[in-house]
Short mmCIF file of C-alpha atoms in Angstrom, two decimals:
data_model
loop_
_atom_site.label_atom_id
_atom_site.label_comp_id
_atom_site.label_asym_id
_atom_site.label_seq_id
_atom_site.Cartn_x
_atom_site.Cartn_y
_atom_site.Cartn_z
CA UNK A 1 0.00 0.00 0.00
CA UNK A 2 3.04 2.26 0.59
CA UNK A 3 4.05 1.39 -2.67
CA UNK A 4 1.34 2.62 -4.47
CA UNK A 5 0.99 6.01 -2.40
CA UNK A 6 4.62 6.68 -3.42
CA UNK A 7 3.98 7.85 -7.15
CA UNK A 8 1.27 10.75 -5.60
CA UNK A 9 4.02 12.32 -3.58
CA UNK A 10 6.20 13.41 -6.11
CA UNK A 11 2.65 14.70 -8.43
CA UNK A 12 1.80 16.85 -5.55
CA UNK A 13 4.96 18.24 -5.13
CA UNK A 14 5.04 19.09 -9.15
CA UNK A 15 1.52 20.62 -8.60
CA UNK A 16 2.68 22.45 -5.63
CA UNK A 17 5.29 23.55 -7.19
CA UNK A 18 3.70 24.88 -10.62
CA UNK A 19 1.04 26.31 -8.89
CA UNK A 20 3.35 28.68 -6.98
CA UNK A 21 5.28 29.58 -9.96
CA UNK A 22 2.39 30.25 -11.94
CA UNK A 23 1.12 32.24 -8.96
CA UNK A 24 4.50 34.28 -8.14
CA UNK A 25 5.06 34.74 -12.06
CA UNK A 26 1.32 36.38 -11.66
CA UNK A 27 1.69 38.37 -8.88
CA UNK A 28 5.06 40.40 -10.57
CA UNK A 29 2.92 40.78 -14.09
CA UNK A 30 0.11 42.51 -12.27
CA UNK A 31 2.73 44.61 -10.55
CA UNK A 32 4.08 45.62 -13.72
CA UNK A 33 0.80 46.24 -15.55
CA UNK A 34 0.17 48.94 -12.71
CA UNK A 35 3.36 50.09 -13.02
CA UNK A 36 2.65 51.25 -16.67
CA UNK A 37 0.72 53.14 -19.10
CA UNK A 38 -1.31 55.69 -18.87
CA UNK A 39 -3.10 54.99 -15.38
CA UNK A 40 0.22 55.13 -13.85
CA UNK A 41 0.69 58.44 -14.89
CA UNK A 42 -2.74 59.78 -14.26
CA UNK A 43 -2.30 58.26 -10.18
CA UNK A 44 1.66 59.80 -10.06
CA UNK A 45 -0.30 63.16 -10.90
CA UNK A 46 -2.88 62.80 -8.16
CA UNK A 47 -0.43 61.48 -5.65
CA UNK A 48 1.88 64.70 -6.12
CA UNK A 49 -0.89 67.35 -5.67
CA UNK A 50 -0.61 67.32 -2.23
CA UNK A 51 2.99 67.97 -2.15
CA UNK A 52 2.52 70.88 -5.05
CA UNK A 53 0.02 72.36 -3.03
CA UNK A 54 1.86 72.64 0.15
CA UNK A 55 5.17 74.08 -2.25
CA UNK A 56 2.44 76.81 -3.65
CA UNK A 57 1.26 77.54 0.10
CA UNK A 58 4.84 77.64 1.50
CA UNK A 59 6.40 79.99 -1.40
CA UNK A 60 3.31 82.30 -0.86
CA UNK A 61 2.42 82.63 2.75
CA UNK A 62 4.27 82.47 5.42
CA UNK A 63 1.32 82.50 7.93
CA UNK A 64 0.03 79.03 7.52
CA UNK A 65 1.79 76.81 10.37
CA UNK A 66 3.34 73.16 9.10
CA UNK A 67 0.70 71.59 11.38
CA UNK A 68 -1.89 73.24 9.44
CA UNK A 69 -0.49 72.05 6.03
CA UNK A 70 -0.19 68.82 7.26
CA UNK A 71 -3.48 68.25 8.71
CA UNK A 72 -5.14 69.67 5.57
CA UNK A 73 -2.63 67.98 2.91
CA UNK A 74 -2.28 64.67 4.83
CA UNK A 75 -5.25 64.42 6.61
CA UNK A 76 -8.10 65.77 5.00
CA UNK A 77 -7.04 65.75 1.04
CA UNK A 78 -4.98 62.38 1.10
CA UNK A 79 -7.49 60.28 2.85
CA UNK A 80 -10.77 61.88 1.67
CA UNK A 81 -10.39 61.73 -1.78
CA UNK A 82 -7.01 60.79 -3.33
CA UNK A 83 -6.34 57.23 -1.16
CA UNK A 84 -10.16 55.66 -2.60
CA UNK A 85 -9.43 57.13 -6.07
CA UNK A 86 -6.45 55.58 -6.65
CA UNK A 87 -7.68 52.29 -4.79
CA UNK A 88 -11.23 52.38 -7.59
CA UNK A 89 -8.51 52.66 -10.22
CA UNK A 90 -6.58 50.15 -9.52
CA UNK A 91 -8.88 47.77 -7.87
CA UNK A 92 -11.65 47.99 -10.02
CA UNK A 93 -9.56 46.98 -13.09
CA UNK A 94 -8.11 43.79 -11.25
CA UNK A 95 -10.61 41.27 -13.72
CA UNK A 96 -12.37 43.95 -16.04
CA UNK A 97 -8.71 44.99 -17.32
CA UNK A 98 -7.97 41.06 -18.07
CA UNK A 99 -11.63 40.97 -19.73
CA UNK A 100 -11.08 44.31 -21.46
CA UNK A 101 -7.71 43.14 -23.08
CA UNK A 102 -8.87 39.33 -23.62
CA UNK A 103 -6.62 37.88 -21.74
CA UNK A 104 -8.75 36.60 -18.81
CA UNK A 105 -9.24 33.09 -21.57
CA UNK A 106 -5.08 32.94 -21.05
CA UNK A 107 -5.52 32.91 -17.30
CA UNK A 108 -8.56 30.69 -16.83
CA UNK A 109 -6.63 28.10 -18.84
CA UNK A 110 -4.07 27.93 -16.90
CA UNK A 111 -4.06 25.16 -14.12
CA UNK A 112 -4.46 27.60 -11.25
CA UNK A 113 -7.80 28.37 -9.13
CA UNK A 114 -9.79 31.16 -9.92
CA UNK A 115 -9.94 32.28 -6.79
CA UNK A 116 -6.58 32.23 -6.09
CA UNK A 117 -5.64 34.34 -9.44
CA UNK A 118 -8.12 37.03 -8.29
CA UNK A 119 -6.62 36.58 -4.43
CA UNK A 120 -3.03 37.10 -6.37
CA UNK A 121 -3.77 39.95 -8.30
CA UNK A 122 -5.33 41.79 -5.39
CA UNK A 123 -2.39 41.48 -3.58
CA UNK A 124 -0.54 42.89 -6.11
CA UNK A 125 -2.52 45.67 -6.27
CA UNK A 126 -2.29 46.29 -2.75
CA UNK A 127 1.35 46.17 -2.59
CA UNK A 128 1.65 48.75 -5.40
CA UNK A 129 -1.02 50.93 -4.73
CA UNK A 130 0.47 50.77 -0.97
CA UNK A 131 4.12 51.43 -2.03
CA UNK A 132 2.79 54.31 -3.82
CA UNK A 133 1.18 55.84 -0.73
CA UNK A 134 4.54 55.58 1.30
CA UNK A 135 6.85 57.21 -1.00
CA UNK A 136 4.06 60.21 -1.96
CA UNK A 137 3.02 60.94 1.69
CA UNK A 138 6.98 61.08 2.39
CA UNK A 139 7.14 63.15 -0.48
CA UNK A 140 4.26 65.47 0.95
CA UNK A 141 5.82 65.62 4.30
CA UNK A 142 9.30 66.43 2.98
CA UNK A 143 7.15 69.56 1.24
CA UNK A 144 5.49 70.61 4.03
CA UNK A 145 8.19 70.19 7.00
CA UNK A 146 11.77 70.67 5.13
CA UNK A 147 13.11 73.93 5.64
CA UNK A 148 10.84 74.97 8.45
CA UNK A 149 11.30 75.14 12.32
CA UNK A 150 9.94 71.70 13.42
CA UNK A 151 12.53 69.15 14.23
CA UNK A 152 13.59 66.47 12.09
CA UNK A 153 12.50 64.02 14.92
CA UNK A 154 9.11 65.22 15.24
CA UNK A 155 7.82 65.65 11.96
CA UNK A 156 9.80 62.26 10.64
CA UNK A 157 7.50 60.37 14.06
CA UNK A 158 4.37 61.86 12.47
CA UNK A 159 4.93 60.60 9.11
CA UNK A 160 5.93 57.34 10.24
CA UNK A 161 2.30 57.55 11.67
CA UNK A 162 0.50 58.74 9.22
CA UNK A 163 2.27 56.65 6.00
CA UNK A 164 0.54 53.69 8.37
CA UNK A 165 -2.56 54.93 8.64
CA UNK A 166 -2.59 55.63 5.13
CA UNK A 167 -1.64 52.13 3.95
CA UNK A 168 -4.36 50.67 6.20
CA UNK A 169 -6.68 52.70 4.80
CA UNK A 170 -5.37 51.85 0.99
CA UNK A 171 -5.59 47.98 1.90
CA UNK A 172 -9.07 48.33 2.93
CA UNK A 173 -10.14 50.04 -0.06
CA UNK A 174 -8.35 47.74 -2.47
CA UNK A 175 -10.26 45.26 -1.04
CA UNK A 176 -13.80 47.30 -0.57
CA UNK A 177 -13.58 48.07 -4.34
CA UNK A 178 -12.59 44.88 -5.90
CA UNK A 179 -15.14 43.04 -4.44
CA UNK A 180 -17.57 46.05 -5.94
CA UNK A 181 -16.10 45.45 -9.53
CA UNK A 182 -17.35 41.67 -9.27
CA UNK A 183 -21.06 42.94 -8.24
CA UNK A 184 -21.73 45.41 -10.87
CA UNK A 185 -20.48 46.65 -14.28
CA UNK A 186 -20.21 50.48 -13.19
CA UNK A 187 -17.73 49.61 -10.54
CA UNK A 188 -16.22 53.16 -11.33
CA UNK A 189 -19.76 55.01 -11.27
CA UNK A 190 -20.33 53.05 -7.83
CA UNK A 191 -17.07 53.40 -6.85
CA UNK A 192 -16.86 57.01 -7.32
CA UNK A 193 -20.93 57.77 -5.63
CA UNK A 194 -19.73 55.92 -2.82
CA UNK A 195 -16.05 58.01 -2.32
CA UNK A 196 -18.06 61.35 -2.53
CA UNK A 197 -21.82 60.63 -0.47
CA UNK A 198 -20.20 57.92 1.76
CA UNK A 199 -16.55 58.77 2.44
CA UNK A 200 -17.28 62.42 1.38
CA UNK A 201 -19.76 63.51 2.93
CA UNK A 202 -21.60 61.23 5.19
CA UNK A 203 -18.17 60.36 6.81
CA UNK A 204 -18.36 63.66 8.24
CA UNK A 205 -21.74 64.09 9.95
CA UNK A 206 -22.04 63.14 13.46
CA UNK A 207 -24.36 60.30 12.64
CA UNK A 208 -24.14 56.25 12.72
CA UNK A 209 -23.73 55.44 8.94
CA UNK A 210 -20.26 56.52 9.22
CA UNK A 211 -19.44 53.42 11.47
CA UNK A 212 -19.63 51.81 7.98
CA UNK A 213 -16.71 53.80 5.89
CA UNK A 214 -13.16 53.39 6.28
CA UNK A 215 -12.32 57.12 6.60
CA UNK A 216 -14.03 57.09 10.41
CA UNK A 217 -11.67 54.33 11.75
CA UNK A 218 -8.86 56.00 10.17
CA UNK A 219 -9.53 59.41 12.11
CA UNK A 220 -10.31 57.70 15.09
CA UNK A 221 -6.72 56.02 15.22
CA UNK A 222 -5.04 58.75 13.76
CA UNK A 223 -6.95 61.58 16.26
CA UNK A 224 -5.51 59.66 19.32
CA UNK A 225 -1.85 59.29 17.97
CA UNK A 226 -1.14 62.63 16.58
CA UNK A 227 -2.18 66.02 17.85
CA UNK A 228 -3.26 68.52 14.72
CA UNK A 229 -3.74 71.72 17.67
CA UNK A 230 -2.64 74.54 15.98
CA UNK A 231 -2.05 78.39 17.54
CA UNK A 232 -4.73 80.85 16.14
CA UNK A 233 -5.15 84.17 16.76
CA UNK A 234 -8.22 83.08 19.06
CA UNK A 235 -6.44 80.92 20.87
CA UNK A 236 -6.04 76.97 20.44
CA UNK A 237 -7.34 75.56 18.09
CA UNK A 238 -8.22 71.39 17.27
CA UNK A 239 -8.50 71.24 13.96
CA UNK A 240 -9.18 67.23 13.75
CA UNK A 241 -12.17 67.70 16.23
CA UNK A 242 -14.02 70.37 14.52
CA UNK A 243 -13.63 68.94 11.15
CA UNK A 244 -14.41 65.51 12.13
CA UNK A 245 -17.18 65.80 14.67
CA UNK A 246 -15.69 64.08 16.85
CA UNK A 247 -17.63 66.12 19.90
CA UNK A 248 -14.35 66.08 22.51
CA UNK A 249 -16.57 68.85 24.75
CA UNK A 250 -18.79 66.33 25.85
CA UNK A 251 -16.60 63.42 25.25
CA UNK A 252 -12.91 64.53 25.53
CA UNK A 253 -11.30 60.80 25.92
CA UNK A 254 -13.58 59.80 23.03
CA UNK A 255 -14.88 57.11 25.29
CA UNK A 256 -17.94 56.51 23.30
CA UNK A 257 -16.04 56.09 20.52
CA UNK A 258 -14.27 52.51 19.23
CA UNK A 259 -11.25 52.15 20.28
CA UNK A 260 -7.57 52.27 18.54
CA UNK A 261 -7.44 48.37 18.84
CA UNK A 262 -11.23 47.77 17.57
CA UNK A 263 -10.60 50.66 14.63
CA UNK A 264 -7.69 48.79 13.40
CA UNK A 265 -9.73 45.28 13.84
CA UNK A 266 -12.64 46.49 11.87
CA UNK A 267 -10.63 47.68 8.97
CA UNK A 268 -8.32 44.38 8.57
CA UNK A 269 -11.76 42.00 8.77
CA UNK A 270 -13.13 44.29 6.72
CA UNK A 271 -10.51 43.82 4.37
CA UNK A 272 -10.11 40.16 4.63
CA UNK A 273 -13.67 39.55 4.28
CA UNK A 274 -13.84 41.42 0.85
CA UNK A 275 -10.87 39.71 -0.23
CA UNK A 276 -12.53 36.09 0.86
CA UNK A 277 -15.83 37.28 -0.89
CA UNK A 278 -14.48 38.55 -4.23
CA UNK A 279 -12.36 35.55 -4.35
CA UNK A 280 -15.49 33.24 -4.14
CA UNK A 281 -17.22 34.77 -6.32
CA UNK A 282 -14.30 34.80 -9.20
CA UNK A 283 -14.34 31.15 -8.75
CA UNK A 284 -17.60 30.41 -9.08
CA UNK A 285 -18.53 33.29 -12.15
CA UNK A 286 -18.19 32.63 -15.93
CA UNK A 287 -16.43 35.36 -17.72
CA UNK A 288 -17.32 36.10 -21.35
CA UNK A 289 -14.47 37.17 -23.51
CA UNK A 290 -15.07 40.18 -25.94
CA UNK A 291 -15.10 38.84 -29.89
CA UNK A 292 -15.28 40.50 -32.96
CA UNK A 293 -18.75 39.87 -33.29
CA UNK A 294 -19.82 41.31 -29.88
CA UNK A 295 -17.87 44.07 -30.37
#
């Protein structure tokens, strides 16, 4: 009986094997598919607004403190808006691009699971659009901070912070948004309805439907680990608070608020559940290839 269980050790290790080259050979295509064309262009653009804003501000009033800059720039700009546009992007085209340019028939052939192609690709989006949101918020930083009277230290300790933040927040929206490109066919339309009523605007009302955007666990976390009080001619002056209704007069230690630990839970279940979901569903959908004829 040994004998004849001998011959299916060395096939699984062959499968094994060619299903983690095929994998790994996948994961550094998608990587370089982001990594070019025209898309890549349009999302260096948006990524370096920030930083040519705070350049503009800097050169032309001297008024506005670093804190400011960064709160606005970093804070309000970067997470709000640029962060879930360049996750739709990129995470919406994870299958439509392969449908789009026919080669989804290329990868369905080969012998790897569906589910574990999409699972593949979405980590390489994540990785690149995640790589990208390092080097530009360091790049934003550097713009606001270099050259002014803040310390090295300090400024280099918030960014450290915030280029976190901001990566959790791009992982969750990778996934958020890929699983939306396998529900619908306007995955952009959605995608872009739900950045500016959800994340946009609802995020920022005082009311329970933002427990269900990404945004509101971001500014939780980041509202307890850096301080955006700025010096005003009034006086001092919380910027985060205001802007975020986060109603510190009547509860200062945001006790009725989730917690750092339960923010940063929420957002990686959240992600891993939209990553488990998507990847179902790609394994269990039939994808029709564009032909001449439907064309």
């Amino acid at each position: 009986m040994s004998d004849a269980l001998q011959p299916a050790l060395p096939a699984n290790r062959s499968y094994a094997a060619t299903l983690a080259n095929g994998l790994s050979a996948l994961y550094a295509l998608t990587v370089r598919q982001h990594l070019h064309g025209k898309r890549w262009l349009v999302i260096s653009l948006l990524f370096s607004l920030p930083a040519a804003l705070a350049i503009l501000v800097r050169c032309t009033s001297s008024r506005v403190p670093p804190e400011g800059l960064e709160f606005m720039l970093a804070m309000m700009l970067m997470p709000q808006l640029l962060l879930p546009l360049v996750a739709l992007l990129y995470a919406s085209g994870i299958v439509d691009d392969e449908q789009e340019d026919q080669t989804i028939t290329y990868l369905l052939l080969r012998p790897l699971p569906r589910g574990a192609i999409y699972f593949v690709k979405l980590l390489a989006t994540v990785t690149t659009t995640v790589v990208l949101t390092l080097v530009f918020t360091a790049v934003t930083f550097a713009a606001i901070y270099i050259g002014s009277e803040t310390p090295a230290s300090e400024w280099l300790d918030r960014l450290v912070k915030t280029a976190g933040l901001h990566a959790l927040a791009m992982t969750a929206y990778c996934c958020l948004f890929g699983l939306v490109s396998l529900l619908t066919k306007r995955a952009l339309v959605v995608g872009v309805i739900y950045i500016a009523v959800i994340e946009g605007l609802l995020a920022n009302l005082p009311f329970g439907i933002r427990l269900i955007t990404v945004i509101y666990y971001t500014r939780l976390i980041a509202y307890r680990m850096l301080s955006y009080k700025v010096s005003t001619p009034r006086g001092e002056e919380d910027m985060a608070a205001e802007a975020w209704q986060l109603d510190v007069r009547n509860d200062p230690d945001l006790l009725l608020q989730p917690t750092t630990q339960t923010c940063v839970l929420v957002l990686l279940l959240g992600s891993v559940v939209c990553a488990v979901l998507a990847s179902w569903i790609c394994s269990h959908r039939e994808f029709h290839v564009k032909t001449p004829e439907k064309v």
